[in-house]
Short mmCIF file of C-alpha atoms and ligand atoms in Angstrom, two decimals:
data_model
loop_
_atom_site.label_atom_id
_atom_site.label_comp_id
_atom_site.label_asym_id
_atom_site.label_seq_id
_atom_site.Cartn_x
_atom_site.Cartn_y
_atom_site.Cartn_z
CA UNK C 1350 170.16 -24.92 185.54
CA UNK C 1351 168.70 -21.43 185.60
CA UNK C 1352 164.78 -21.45 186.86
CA UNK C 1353 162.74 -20.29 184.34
CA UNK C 1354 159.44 -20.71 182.18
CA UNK C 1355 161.66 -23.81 180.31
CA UNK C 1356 162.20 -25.21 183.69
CA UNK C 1357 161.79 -28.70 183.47
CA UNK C 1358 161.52 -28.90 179.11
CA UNK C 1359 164.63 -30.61 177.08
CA UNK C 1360 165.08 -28.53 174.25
CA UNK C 1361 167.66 -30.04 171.18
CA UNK C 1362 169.59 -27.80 168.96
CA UNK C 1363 171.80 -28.69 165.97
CA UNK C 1364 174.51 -26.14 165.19
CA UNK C 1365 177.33 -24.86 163.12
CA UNK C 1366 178.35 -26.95 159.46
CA UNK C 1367 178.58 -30.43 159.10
CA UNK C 1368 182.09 -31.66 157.44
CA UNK C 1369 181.89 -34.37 154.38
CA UNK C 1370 185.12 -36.35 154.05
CA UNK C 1371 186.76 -36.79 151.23
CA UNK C 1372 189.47 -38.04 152.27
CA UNK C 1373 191.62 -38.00 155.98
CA UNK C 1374 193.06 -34.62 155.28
CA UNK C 1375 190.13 -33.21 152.86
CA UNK C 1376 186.11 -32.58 153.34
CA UNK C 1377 183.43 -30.01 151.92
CA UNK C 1378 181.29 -28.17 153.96
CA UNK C 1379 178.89 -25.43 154.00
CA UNK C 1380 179.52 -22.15 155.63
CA UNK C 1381 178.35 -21.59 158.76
CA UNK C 1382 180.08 -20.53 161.95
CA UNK C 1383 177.11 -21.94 164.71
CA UNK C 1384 176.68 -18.46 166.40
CA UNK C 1385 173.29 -18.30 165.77
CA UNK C 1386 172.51 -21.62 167.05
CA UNK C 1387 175.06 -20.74 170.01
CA UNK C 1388 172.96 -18.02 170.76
CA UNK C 1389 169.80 -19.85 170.78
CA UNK C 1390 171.25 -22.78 172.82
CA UNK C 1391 171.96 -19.79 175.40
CA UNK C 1392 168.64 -18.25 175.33
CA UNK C 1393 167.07 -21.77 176.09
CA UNK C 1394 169.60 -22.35 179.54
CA UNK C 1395 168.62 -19.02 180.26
CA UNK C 1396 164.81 -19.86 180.48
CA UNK C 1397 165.32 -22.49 182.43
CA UNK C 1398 165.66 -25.37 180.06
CA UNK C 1399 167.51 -28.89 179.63
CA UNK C 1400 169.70 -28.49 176.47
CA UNK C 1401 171.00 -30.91 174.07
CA UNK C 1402 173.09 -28.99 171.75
CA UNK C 1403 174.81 -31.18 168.93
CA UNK C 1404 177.02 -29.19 166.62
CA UNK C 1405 179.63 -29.93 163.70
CA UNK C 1406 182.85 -27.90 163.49
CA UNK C 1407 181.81 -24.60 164.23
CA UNK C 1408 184.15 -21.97 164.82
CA UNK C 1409 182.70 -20.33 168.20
CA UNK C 1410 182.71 -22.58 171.27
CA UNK C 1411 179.57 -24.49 172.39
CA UNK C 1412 177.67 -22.92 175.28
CA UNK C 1413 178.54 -24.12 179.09
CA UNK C 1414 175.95 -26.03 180.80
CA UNK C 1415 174.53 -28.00 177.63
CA UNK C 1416 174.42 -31.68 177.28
CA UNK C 1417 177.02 -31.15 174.25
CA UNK C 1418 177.17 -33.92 171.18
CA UNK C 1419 180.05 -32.91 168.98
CA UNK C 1420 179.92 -34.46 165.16
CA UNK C 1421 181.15 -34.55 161.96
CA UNK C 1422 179.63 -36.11 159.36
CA UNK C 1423 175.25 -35.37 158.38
CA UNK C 1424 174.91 -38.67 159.42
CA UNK C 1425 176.58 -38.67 162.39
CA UNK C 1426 174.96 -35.68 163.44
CA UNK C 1427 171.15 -37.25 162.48
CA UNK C 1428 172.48 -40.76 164.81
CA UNK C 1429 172.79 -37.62 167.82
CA UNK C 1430 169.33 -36.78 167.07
CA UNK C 1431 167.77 -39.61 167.14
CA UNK C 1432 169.60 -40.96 170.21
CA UNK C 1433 167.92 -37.47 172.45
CA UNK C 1434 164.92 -39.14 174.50
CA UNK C 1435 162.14 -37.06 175.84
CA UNK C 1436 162.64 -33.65 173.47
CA UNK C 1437 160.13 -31.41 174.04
CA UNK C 1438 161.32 -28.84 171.02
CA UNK C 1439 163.70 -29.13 168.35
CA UNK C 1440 165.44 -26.33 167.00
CA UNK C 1441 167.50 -27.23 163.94
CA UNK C 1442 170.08 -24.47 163.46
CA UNK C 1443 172.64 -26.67 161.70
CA UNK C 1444 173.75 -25.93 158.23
CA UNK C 1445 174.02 -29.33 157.40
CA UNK C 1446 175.86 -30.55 154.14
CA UNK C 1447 172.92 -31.88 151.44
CA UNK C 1448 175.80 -33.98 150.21
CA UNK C 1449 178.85 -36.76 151.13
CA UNK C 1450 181.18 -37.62 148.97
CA UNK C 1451 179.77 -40.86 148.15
CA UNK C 1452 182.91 -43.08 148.51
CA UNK C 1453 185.28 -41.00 151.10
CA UNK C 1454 189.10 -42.52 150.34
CA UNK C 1455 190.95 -43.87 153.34
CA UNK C 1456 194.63 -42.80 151.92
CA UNK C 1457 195.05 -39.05 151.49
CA UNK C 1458 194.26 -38.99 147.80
CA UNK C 1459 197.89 -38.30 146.04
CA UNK C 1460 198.43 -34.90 143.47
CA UNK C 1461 198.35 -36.61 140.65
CA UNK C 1462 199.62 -34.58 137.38
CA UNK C 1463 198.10 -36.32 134.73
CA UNK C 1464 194.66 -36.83 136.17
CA UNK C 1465 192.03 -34.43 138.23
CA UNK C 1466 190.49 -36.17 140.60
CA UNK C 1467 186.63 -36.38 140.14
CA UNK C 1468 184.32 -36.64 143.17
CA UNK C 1469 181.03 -38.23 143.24
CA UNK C 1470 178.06 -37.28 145.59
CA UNK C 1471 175.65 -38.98 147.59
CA UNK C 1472 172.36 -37.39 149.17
CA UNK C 1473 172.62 -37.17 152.79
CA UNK C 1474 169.46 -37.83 155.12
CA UNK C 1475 167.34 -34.46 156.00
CA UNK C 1476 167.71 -34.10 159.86
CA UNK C 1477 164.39 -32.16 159.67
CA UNK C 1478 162.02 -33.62 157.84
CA UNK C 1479 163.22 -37.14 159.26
CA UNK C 1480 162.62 -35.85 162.66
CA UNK C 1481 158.84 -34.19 161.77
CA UNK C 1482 158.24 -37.58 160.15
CA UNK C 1483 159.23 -39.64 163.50
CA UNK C 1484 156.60 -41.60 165.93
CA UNK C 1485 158.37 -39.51 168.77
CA UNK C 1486 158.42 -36.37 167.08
CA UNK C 1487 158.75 -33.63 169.77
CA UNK C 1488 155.99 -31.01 170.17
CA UNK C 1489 157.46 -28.12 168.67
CA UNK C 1490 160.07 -28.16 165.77
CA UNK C 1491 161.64 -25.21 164.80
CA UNK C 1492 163.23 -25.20 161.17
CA UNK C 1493 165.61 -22.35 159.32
CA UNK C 1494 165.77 -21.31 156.03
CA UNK C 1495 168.56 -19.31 154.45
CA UNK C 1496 167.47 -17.70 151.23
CA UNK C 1497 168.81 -15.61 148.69
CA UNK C 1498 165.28 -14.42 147.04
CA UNK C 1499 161.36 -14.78 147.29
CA UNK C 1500 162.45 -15.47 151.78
CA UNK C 1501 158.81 -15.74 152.45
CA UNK C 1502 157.48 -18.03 149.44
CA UNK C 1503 160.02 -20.09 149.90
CA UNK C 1504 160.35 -20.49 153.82
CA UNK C 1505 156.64 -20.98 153.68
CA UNK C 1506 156.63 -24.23 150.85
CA UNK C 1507 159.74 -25.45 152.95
CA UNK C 1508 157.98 -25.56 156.05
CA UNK C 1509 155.10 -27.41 154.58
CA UNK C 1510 157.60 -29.74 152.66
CA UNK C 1511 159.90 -30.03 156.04
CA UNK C 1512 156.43 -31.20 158.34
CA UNK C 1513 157.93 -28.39 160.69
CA UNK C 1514 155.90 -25.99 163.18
CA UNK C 1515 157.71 -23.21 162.76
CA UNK C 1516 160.52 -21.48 160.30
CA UNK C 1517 162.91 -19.08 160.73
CA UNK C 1518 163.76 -17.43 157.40
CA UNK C 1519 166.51 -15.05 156.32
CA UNK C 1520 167.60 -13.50 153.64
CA UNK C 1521 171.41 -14.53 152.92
CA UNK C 1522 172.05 -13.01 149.98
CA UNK C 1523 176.00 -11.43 150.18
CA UNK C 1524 174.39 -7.51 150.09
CA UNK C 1525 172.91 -8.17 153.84
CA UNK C 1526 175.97 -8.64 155.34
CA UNK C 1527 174.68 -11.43 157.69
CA UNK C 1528 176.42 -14.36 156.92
CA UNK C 1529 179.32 -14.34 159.66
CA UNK C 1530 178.18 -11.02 160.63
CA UNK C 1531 176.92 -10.87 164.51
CA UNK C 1532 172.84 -9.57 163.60
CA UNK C 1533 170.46 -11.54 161.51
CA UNK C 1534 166.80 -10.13 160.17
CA UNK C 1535 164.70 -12.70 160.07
CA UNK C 1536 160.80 -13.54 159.46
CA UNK C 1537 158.91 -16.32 161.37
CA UNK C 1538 156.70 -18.49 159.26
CA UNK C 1539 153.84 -20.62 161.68
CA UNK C 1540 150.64 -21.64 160.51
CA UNK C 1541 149.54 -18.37 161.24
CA UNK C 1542 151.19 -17.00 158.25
CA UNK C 1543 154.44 -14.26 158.09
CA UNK C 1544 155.90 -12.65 161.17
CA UNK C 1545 158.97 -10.14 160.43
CA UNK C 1546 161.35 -9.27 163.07
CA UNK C 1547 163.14 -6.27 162.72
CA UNK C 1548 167.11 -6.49 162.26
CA UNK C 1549 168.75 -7.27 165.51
CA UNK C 1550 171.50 -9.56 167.11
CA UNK C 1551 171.45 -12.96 167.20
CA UNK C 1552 171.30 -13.26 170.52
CA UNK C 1553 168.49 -11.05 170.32
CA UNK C 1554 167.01 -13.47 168.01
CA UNK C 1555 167.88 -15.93 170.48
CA UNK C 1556 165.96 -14.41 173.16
CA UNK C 1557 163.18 -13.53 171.19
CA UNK C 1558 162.71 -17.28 169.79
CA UNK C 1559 163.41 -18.93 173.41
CA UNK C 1560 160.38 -16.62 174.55
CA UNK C 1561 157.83 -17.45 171.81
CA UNK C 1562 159.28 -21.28 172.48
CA UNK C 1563 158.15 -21.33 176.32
CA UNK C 1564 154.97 -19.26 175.33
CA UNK C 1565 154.13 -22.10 172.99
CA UNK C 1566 155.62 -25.11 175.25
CA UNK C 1567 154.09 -23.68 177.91
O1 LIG B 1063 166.54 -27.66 152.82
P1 LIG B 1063 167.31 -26.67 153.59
O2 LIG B 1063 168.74 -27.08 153.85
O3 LIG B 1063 167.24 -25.27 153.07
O4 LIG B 1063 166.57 -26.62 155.00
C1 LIG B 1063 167.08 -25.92 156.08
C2 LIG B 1063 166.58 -26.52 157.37
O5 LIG B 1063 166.65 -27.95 157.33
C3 LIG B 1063 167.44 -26.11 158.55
O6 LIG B 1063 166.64 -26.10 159.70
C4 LIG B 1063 168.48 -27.23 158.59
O7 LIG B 1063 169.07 -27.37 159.86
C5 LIG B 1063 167.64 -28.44 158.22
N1 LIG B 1063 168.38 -29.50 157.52
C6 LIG B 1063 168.58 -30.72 158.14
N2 LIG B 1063 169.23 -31.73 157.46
C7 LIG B 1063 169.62 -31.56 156.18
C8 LIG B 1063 169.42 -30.32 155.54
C9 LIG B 1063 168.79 -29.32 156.24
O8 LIG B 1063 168.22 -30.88 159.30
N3 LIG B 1063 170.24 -32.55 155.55
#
């Protein structure tokens, strides 16, 4: 581990999509290709800090030098979460799936020309909030919020909904370019109200959030 202002803080990170079964061969998903929560995972090492990075099936590979939890499923990934002991910030990168296909079938489900299959959903837990609402609830959590429109009203009622310290909030909508791109322009919401960051990397963003997470740990 790299000595730094983290040395000696466990940081946790969730990353990349979550996959929802629907059947062996078959799942739905949300995009999301974990390079932002990659980055940030990085950024944390690099300041000295103990990382536990659990991710779903993203498509860059997972940092070297993490304590690495791969999942699948929401639910697998919130069992990950809740099994970290001693987490002194959470940063919750994921794009996790709101829902499962409520009954997932154990046979690949057969074409079938007369009849369209028809799924049904179930809600699957909020990572976040449970984790803000938890007796062991680490010090600092750090949500995201991908918007479309209104980024700052919204971020701001999420975070208060969410029980989180801190969101990072960007706009997603197709014109920005920065889904699957490599920069991101985000705005930090804290208690202290809006904080925009101009358009950079996301490793940049990384570096930047890693620093304002050992100011604050610190
Ligand atoms: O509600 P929404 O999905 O927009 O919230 C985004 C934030 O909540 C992200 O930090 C994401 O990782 C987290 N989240 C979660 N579990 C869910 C849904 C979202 O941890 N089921």
């Amino acid at each position: 581990l790299a000595d730094g202002p983290l040395t000696g803080k466990h940081v946790l990170v969730t990353s990349g999509p979550t996959h929802e079964p629907i059947d062996p061969v078959r799942y739905i998903a949300n995009r999301s290709s974990g390079a932002q929560g990659t980055a940030i995972a990085k950024a944390l090492l690099a300041l000295g800090a103990r990382v536990t990075f659990v991710t779903g099936p993203a498509e860059v590979p997972p940092p070297q030098g993490v304590d690495l939890v791969a999942v699948q499923t929401a639910r697998e990934m919130l069992e990950a979460v809740q099994a970290a002991r001693d987490v002194d910030a959470g940063v919750f990168a994921a794009a996790v799936a709101d829902w499962r296909v409520a009954s997932a079938s154990e046979q690949k489900i057969k074409k079938d020309s007369s009849e369209l299959p028809v799924l049904e959903f179930a809600e699957n837990p909020d990572i976040l909030a449970t984790v803000c609402a938890s007796d062991d609830r680490p010090a600092l959590v750090v949500g995201f919020a991908a918007e479309t429109e209104n980024v700052i009203a919204h971020a701001t009622a999420k975070r208060a909904r969410k029980g989180c310290d801190w969101i990072l909030a960007n706009d997603v909508s197709p014109a920005t370019g920065i889904m699957g791109g490599s920069e991101n322009a985000v705005t930090l919401i804290t208690a202290q109200g809006a904080e925009d960051w101009p358009r950079m990397g996301k490793d940049e963003v990384a570096a930047r959030l890693a620093q304002k997470i050992a100011e604050a740990l610190g």
